[in-house]
Coordinates of C-alpha atoms and ligand atoms in Angstrom, one line a residue:
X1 CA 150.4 -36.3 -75.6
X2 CA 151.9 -34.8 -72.1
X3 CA 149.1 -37.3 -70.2
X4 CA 150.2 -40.0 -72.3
X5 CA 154.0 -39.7 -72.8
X6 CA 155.8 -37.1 -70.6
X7 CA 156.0 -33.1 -71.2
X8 CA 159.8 -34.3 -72.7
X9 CA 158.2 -36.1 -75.8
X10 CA 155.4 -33.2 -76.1
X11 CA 158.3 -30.5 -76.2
X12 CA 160.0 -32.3 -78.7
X13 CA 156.8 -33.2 -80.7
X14 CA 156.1 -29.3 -81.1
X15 CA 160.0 -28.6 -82.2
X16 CA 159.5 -31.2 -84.5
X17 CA 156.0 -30.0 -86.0
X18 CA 157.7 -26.6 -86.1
X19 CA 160.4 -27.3 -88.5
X20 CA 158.2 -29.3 -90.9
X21 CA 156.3 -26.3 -90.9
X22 CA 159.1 -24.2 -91.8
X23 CA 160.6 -26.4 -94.5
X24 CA 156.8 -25.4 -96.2
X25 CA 158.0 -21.6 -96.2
X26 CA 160.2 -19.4 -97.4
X27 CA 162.3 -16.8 -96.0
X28 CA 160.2 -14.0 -96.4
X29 CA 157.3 -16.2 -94.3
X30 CA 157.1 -16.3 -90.7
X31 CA 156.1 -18.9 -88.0
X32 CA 155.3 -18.6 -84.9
X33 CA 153.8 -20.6 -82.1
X34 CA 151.0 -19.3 -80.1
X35 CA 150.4 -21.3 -77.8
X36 CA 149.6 -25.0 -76.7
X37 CA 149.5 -26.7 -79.7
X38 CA 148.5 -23.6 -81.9
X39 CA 151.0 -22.1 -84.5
X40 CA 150.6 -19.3 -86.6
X41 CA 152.2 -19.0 -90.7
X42 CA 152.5 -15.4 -92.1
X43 CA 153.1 -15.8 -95.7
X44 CA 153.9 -12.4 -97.1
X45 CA 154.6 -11.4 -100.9
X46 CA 152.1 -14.2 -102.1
X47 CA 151.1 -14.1 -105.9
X48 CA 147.9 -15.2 -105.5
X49 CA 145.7 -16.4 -102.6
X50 CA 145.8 -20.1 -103.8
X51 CA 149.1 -20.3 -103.1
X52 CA 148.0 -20.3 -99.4
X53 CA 145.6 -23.1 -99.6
X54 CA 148.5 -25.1 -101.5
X55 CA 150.7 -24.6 -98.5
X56 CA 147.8 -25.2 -95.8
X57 CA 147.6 -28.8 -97.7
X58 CA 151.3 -29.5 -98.1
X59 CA 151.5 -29.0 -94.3
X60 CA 148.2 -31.2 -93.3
X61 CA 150.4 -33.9 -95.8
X62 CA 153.9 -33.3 -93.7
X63 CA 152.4 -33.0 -89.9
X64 CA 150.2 -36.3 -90.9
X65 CA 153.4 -38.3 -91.6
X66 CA 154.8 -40.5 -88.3
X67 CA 157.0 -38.5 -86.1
X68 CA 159.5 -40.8 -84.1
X69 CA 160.5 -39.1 -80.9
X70 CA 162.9 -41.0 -78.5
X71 CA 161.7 -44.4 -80.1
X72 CA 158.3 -43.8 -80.3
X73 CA 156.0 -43.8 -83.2
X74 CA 153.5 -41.0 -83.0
X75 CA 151.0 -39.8 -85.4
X76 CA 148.9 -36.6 -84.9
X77 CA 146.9 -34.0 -87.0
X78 CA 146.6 -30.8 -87.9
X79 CA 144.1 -28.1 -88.7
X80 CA 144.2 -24.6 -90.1
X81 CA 142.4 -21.5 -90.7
X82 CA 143.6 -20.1 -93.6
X83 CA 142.9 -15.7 -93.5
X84 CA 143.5 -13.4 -97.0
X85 CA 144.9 -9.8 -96.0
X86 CA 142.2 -7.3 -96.3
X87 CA 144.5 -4.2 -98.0
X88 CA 142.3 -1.8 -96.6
X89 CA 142.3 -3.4 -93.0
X90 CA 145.8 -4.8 -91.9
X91 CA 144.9 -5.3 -88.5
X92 CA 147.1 -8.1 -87.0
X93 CA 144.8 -9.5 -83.8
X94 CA 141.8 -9.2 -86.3
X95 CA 143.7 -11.6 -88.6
X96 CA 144.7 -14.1 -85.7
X97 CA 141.0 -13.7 -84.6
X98 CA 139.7 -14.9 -88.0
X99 CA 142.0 -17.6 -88.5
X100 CA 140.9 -19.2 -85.1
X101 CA 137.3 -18.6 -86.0
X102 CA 138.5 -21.1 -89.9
X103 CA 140.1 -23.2 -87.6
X104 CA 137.6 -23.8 -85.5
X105 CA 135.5 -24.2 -88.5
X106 CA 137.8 -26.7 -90.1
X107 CA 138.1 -28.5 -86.6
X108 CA 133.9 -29.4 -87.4
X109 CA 134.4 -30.6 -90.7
X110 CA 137.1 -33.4 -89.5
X111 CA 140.5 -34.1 -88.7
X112 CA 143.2 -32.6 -91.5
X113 CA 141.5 -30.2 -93.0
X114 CA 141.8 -26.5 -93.7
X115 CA 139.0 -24.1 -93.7
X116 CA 138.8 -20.1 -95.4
X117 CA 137.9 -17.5 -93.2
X118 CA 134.2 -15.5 -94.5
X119 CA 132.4 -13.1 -93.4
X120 CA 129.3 -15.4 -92.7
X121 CA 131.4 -17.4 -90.1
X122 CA 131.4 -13.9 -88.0
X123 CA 127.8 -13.8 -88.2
X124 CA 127.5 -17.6 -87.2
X125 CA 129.9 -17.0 -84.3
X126 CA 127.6 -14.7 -82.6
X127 CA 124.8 -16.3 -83.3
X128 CA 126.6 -19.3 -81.4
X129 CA 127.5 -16.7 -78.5
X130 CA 123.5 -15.7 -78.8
X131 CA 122.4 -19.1 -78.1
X132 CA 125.2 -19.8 -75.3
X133 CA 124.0 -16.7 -73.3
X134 CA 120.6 -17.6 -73.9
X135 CA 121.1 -21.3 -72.3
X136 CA 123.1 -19.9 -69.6
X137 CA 120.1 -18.2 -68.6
X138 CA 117.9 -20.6 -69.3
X139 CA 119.4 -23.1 -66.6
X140 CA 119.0 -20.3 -64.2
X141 CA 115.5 -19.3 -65.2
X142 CA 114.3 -23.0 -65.3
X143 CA 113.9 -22.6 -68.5
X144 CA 115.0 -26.1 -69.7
X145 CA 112.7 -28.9 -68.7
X146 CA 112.4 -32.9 -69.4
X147 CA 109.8 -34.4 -71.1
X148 CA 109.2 -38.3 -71.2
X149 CA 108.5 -41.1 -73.9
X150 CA 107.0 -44.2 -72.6
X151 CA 108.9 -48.0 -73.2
X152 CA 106.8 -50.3 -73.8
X153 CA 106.8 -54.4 -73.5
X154 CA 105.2 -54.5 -76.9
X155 CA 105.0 -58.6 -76.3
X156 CA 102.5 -57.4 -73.6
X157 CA 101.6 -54.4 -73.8
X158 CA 102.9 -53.3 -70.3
X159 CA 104.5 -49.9 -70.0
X160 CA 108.2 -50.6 -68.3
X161 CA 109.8 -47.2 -68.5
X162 CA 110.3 -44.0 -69.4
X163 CA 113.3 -41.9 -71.7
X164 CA 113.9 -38.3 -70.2
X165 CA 114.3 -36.3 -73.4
X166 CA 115.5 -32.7 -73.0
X167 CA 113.5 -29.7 -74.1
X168 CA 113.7 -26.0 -73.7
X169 CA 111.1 -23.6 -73.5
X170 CA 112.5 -20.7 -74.4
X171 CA 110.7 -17.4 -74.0
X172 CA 110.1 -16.1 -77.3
X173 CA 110.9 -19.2 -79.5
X174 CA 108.4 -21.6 -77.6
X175 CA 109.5 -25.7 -76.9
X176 CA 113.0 -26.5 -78.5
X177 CA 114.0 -29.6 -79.0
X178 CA 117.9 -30.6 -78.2
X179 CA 118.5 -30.8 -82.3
X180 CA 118.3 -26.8 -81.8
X181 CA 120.7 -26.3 -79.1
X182 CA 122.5 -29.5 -77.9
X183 CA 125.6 -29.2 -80.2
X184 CA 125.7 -25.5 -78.6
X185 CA 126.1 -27.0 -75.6
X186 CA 128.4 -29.6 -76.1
X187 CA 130.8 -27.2 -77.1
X188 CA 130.8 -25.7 -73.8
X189 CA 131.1 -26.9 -69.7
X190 CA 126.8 -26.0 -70.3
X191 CA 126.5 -29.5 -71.0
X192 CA 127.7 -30.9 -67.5
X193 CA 125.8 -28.8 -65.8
X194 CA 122.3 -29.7 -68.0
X195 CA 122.9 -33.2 -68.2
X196 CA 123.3 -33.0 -64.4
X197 CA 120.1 -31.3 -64.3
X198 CA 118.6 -34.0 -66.3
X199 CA 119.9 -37.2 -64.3
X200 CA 118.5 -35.8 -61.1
X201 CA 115.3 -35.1 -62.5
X202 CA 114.5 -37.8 -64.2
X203 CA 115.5 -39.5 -61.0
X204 CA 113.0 -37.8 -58.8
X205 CA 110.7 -38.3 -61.6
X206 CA 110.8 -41.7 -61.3
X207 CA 110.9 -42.1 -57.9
X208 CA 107.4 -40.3 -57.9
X209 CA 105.7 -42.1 -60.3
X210 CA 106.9 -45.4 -59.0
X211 CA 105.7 -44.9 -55.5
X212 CA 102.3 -43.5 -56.8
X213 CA 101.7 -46.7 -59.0
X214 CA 103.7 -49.2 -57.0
X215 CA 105.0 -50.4 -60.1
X216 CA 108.5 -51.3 -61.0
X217 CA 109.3 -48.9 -63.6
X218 CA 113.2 -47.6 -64.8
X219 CA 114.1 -44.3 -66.3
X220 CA 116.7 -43.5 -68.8
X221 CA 118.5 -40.9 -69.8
X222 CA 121.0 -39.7 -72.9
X223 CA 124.5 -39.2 -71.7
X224 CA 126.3 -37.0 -73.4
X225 CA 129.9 -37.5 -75.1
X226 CA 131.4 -34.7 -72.4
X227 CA 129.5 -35.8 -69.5
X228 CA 130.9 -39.4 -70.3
X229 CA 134.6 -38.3 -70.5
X230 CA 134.2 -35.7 -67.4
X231 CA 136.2 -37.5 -64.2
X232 CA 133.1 -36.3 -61.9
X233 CA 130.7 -38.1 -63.4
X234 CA 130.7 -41.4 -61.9
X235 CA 130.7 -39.6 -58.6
X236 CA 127.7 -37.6 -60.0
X237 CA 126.1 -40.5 -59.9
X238 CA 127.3 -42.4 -56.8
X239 CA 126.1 -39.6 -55.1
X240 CA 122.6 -39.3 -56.4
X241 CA 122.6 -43.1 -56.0
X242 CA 122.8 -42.5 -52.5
X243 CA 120.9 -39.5 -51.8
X244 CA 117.6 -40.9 -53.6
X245 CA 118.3 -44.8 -52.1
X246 CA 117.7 -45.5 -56.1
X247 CA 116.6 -49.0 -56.5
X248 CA 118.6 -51.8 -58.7
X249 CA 118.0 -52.0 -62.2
X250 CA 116.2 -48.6 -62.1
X251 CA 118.3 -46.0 -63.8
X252 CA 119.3 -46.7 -67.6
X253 CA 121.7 -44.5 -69.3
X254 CA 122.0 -44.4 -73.2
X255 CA 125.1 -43.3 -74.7
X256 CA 126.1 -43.7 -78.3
X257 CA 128.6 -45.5 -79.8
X258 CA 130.6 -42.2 -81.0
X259 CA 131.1 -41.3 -77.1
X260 CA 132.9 -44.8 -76.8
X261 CA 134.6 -45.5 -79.8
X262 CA 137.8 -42.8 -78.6
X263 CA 138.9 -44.8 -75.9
X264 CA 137.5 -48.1 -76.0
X265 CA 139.4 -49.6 -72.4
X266 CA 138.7 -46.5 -70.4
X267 CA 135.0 -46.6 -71.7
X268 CA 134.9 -50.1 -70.9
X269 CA 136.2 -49.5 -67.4
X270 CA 133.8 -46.6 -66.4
X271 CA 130.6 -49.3 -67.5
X272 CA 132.2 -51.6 -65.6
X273 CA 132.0 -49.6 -62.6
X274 CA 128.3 -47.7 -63.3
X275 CA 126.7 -51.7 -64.3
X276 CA 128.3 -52.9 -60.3
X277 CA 126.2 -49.7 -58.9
X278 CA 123.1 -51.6 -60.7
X279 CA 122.7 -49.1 -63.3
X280 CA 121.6 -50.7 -66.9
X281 CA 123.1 -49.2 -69.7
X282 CA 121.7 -48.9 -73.3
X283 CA 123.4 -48.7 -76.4
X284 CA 121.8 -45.9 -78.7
X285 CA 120.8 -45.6 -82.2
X286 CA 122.7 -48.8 -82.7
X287 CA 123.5 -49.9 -86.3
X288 CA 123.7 -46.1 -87.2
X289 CA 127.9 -45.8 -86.2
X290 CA 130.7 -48.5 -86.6
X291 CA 128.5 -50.9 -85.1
X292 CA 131.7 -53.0 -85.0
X293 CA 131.3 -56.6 -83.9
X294 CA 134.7 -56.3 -81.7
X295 CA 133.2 -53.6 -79.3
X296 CA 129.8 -54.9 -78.7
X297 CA 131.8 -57.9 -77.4
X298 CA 134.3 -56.0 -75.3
X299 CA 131.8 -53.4 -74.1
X300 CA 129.0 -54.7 -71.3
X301 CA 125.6 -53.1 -72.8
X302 CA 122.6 -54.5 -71.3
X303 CA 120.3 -53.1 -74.1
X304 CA 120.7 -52.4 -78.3
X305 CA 118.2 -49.9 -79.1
X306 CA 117.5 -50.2 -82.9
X307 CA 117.6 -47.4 -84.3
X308 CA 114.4 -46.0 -85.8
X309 CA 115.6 -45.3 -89.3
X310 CA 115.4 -49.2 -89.7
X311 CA 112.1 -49.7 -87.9
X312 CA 111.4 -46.8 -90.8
X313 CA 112.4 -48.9 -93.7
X314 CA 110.8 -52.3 -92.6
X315 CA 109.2 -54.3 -95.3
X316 CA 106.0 -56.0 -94.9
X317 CA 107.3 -59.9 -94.3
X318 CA 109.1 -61.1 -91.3
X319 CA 111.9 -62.6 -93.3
X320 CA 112.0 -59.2 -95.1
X321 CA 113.7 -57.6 -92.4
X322 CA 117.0 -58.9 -92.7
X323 CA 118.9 -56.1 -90.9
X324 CA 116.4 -56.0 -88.1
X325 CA 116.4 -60.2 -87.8
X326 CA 120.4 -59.9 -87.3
X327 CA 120.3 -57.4 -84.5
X328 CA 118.0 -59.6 -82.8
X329 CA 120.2 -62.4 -83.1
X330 CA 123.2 -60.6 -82.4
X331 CA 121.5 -59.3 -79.0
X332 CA 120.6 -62.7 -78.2
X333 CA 123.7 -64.2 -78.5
X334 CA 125.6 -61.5 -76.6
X335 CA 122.9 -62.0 -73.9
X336 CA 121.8 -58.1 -74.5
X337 CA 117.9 -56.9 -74.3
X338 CA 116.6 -55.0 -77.7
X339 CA 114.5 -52.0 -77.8
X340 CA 113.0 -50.5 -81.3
X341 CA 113.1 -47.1 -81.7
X342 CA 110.9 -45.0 -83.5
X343 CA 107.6 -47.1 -84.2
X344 CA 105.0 -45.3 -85.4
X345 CA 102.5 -47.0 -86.9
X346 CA 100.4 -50.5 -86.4
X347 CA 101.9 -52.5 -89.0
X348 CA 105.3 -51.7 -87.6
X349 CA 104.3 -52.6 -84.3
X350 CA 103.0 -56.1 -85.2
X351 CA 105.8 -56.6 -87.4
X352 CA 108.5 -56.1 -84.5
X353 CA 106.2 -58.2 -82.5
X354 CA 106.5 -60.7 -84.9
X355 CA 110.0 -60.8 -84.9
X356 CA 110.0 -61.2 -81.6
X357 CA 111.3 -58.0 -80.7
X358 CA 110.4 -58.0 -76.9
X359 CA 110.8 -53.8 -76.0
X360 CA 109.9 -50.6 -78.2
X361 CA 109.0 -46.8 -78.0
X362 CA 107.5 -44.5 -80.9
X363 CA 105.2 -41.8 -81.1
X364 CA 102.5 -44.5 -81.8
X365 CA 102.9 -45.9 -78.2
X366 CA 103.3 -42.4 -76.7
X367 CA 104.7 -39.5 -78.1
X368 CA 107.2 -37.9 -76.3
X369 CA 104.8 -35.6 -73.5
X370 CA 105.2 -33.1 -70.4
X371 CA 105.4 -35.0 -67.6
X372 CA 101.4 -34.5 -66.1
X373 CA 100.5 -36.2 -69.2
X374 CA 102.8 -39.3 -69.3
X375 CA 101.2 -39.3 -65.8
X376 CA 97.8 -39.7 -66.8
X377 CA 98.8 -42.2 -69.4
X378 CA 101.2 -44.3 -67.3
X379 CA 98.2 -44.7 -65.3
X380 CA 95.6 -45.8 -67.8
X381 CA 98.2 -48.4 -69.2
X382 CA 98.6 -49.5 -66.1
X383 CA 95.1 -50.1 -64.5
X384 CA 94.5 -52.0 -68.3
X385 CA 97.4 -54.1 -67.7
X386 CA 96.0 -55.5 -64.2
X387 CA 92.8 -55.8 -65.0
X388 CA 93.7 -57.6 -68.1
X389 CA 96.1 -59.7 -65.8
X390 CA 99.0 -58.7 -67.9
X391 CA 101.5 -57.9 -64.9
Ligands
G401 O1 118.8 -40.4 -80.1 P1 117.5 -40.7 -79.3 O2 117.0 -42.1 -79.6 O3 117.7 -40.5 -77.8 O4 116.4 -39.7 -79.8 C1 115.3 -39.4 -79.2 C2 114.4 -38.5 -80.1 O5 113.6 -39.3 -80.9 C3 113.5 -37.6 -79.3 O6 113.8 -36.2 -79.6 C4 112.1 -38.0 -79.8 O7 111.3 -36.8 -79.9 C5 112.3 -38.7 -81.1 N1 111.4 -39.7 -81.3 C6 110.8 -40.5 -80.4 N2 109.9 -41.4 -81.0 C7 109.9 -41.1 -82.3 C8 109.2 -41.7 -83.4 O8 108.4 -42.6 -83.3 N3 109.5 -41.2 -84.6 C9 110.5 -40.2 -84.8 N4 110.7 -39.7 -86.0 N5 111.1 -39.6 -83.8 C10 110.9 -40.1 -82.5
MN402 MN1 117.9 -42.1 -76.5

């Protein structure tokens, strides 16, 4: 609100939250503000614990209502941690501690909505604070390592690039994949310094693989929602650009359609600049989000990737495929490329290739693998495709 409107209109917005706030109490309650945009209710003498809950709701209702502040219409939310008195433990910073631990709850669950402190939410916490330490060390321990799914021309059958998907092995649990940790991360600054592990990785990776083979190949690599938003990042990769001489057309990065959808003109400004550095950039699980019509348009994807839940529930018959068929002619008429995701058996294959569907990965063109034995595999498909004249 400061960025957007002046620290004037944020001071005024936090008087103004406060009194709705207090019109929600009575005089034996107190309010006070704890900072930022953080407020704290003390309802004392209260019948019965609902009554807390009712009061946590009336004031999502009254802060979700249009503020106008020198003749501007603003709308915000609110979330709350809602904490019952223990009797036998009335230990103030305790309480404060296991509100913010609700809130922080709630804040997960959505925008307006109120969460009640319990004793498992303690236990989750340090299991969180576990993992965090653990990941911390793992990036110092080289701990966390990229493994690589082959794309395929499946028109073809000509390999034309590689995914870098994140893994960890960690020490006692053995290979994790990002489902296990990712979230974790993304909750903390971990995540810029992983995914800028993984870009420059991958990058040498590629680099390696496409001088050994002399074969044009691209890597790509999942961008995270924070990486995205962080202001270094296109310099992140300007600079990489640059160090490795990284040829046109040779980096892909996927990002979902959740990391866009928040700011759709600054999203569209930063693919702007990444697509003039020749990087290609995919749109991920597509069909799986909004999907909305309006952004595909506005945003400059190179690439849809189905996503594989649809390759998953393909019928038998081209015409069958109705959902798949319309991506494909979406993609076409926005001038976009399509990969399917998620193939894993024959029929699917020859399906897709029936449709026309020019690119795909699954695990039954090559499981995701450590990177010795994409090697070996790049390398057989490869040789087939030259002596088969297929390149
Ligand atoms: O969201 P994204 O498309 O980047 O997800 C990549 C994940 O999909 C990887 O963790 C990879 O292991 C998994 N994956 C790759 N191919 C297949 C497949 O054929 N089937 C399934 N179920 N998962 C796959
Ligand atoms: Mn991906």
């Amino acid at each position: 609100m400061n960025d957007s409107f002046g620290h004037d209109v944020g001071d005024k917005l936090l008087k103004e939250i406060g009194l709705r706030i207090i019109k929600e109490l009575c005089q034996s309650d107190t309010l006070s503000r704890l900072g930022g945009d953080e407020y704290a209710v003390l309802l004392e003498n209260i019948c019965k614990p609902d009554l807390a809950i009712t009061i946590a709701k009336r004031i999502i209702k009254k802060i979700n209502q249009v503020f106008n502040i020198e003749g501007l219409q603003i709308y915000t939310s609110t979330t709350i941690g809602v904490v019952i008195a223990d009797e036998q433990c009335l230990d103030s910073s305790k309480m404060i501690r296991h509100a913010d631990l609700a809130m922080y709850h709630a804040k997960k669950a959505g925008k307006n909505t109120y969460y009640i402190y319990n004793k498992s939410l303690e236990v989750e916490e340090k299991n969180v604070r576990q993992i965090r330490h653990e990941l911390e060390q793992a990036l110092l321990n080289n701990e966390l390592i990229l493994h690589y799914q082959i794309v395929m021309d499946i028109q073809n059958q000509v390999p034309v690039g590689f995914e870098a998907l994140l893994r960890w092995n960690h020490p006692t649990k053995g290979l994790l994949s990002p489902g296990s940790f990712i979230q974790i991360a993304e909750e903390s600054e971990l995540i810029l310094e992983m995914d800028k592990f993984m870009l420059e990785q991958a990058i040498k990776q590629l680099l390696e693989w496409r001088e050994e083979f002399n074969f044009p190949m691209y890597v790509s690599v999942n961008i995270s929602g924070r990486q995205f938003a962080h202001k270094a990042f296109y310099q992140e990769v300007t600079r990489l650009i640059k160090k490795y001489q990284l040829p046109k057309n040779s980096l892909c990065l996927e990002i979902t359609e959740r990391v866009l959808i928040d700011n759709l003109r600054k999203a569209s400004l930063l693919l702007n600049k990444l697509k003039k550095l020749g990087i290609r950039i995919l749109l991920d699980d597509f069909g799986t989000g909004y999907s909305s019509l309006s952004y595909l348009h506005q945003l400059p994807f190179d690439v849809l990737k189905i996503d594989r839940s649809f390759v998953n529930a393909m019928g038998d018959v081209v015409l069958d495929n109705s959902i798949i068929n319309t991506i494909m002619t979406l993609a076409n008429t926005l001038n976009m490329e399509v990969i399917a995701e998620g193939i894993e058996n024959e029929e699917q294959l020859k399906l897709l290739r029936d449709i026309d569907c020019p690119y795909g990965q699954g695990y039954f063109l090559s499981y995701p693998l450590e990177p010795s034995k994409i090697h070996d595999l790049l390398r057989k498909m490869i040789k087939n495709s030259t002596e088969n004249n297929l390149i």
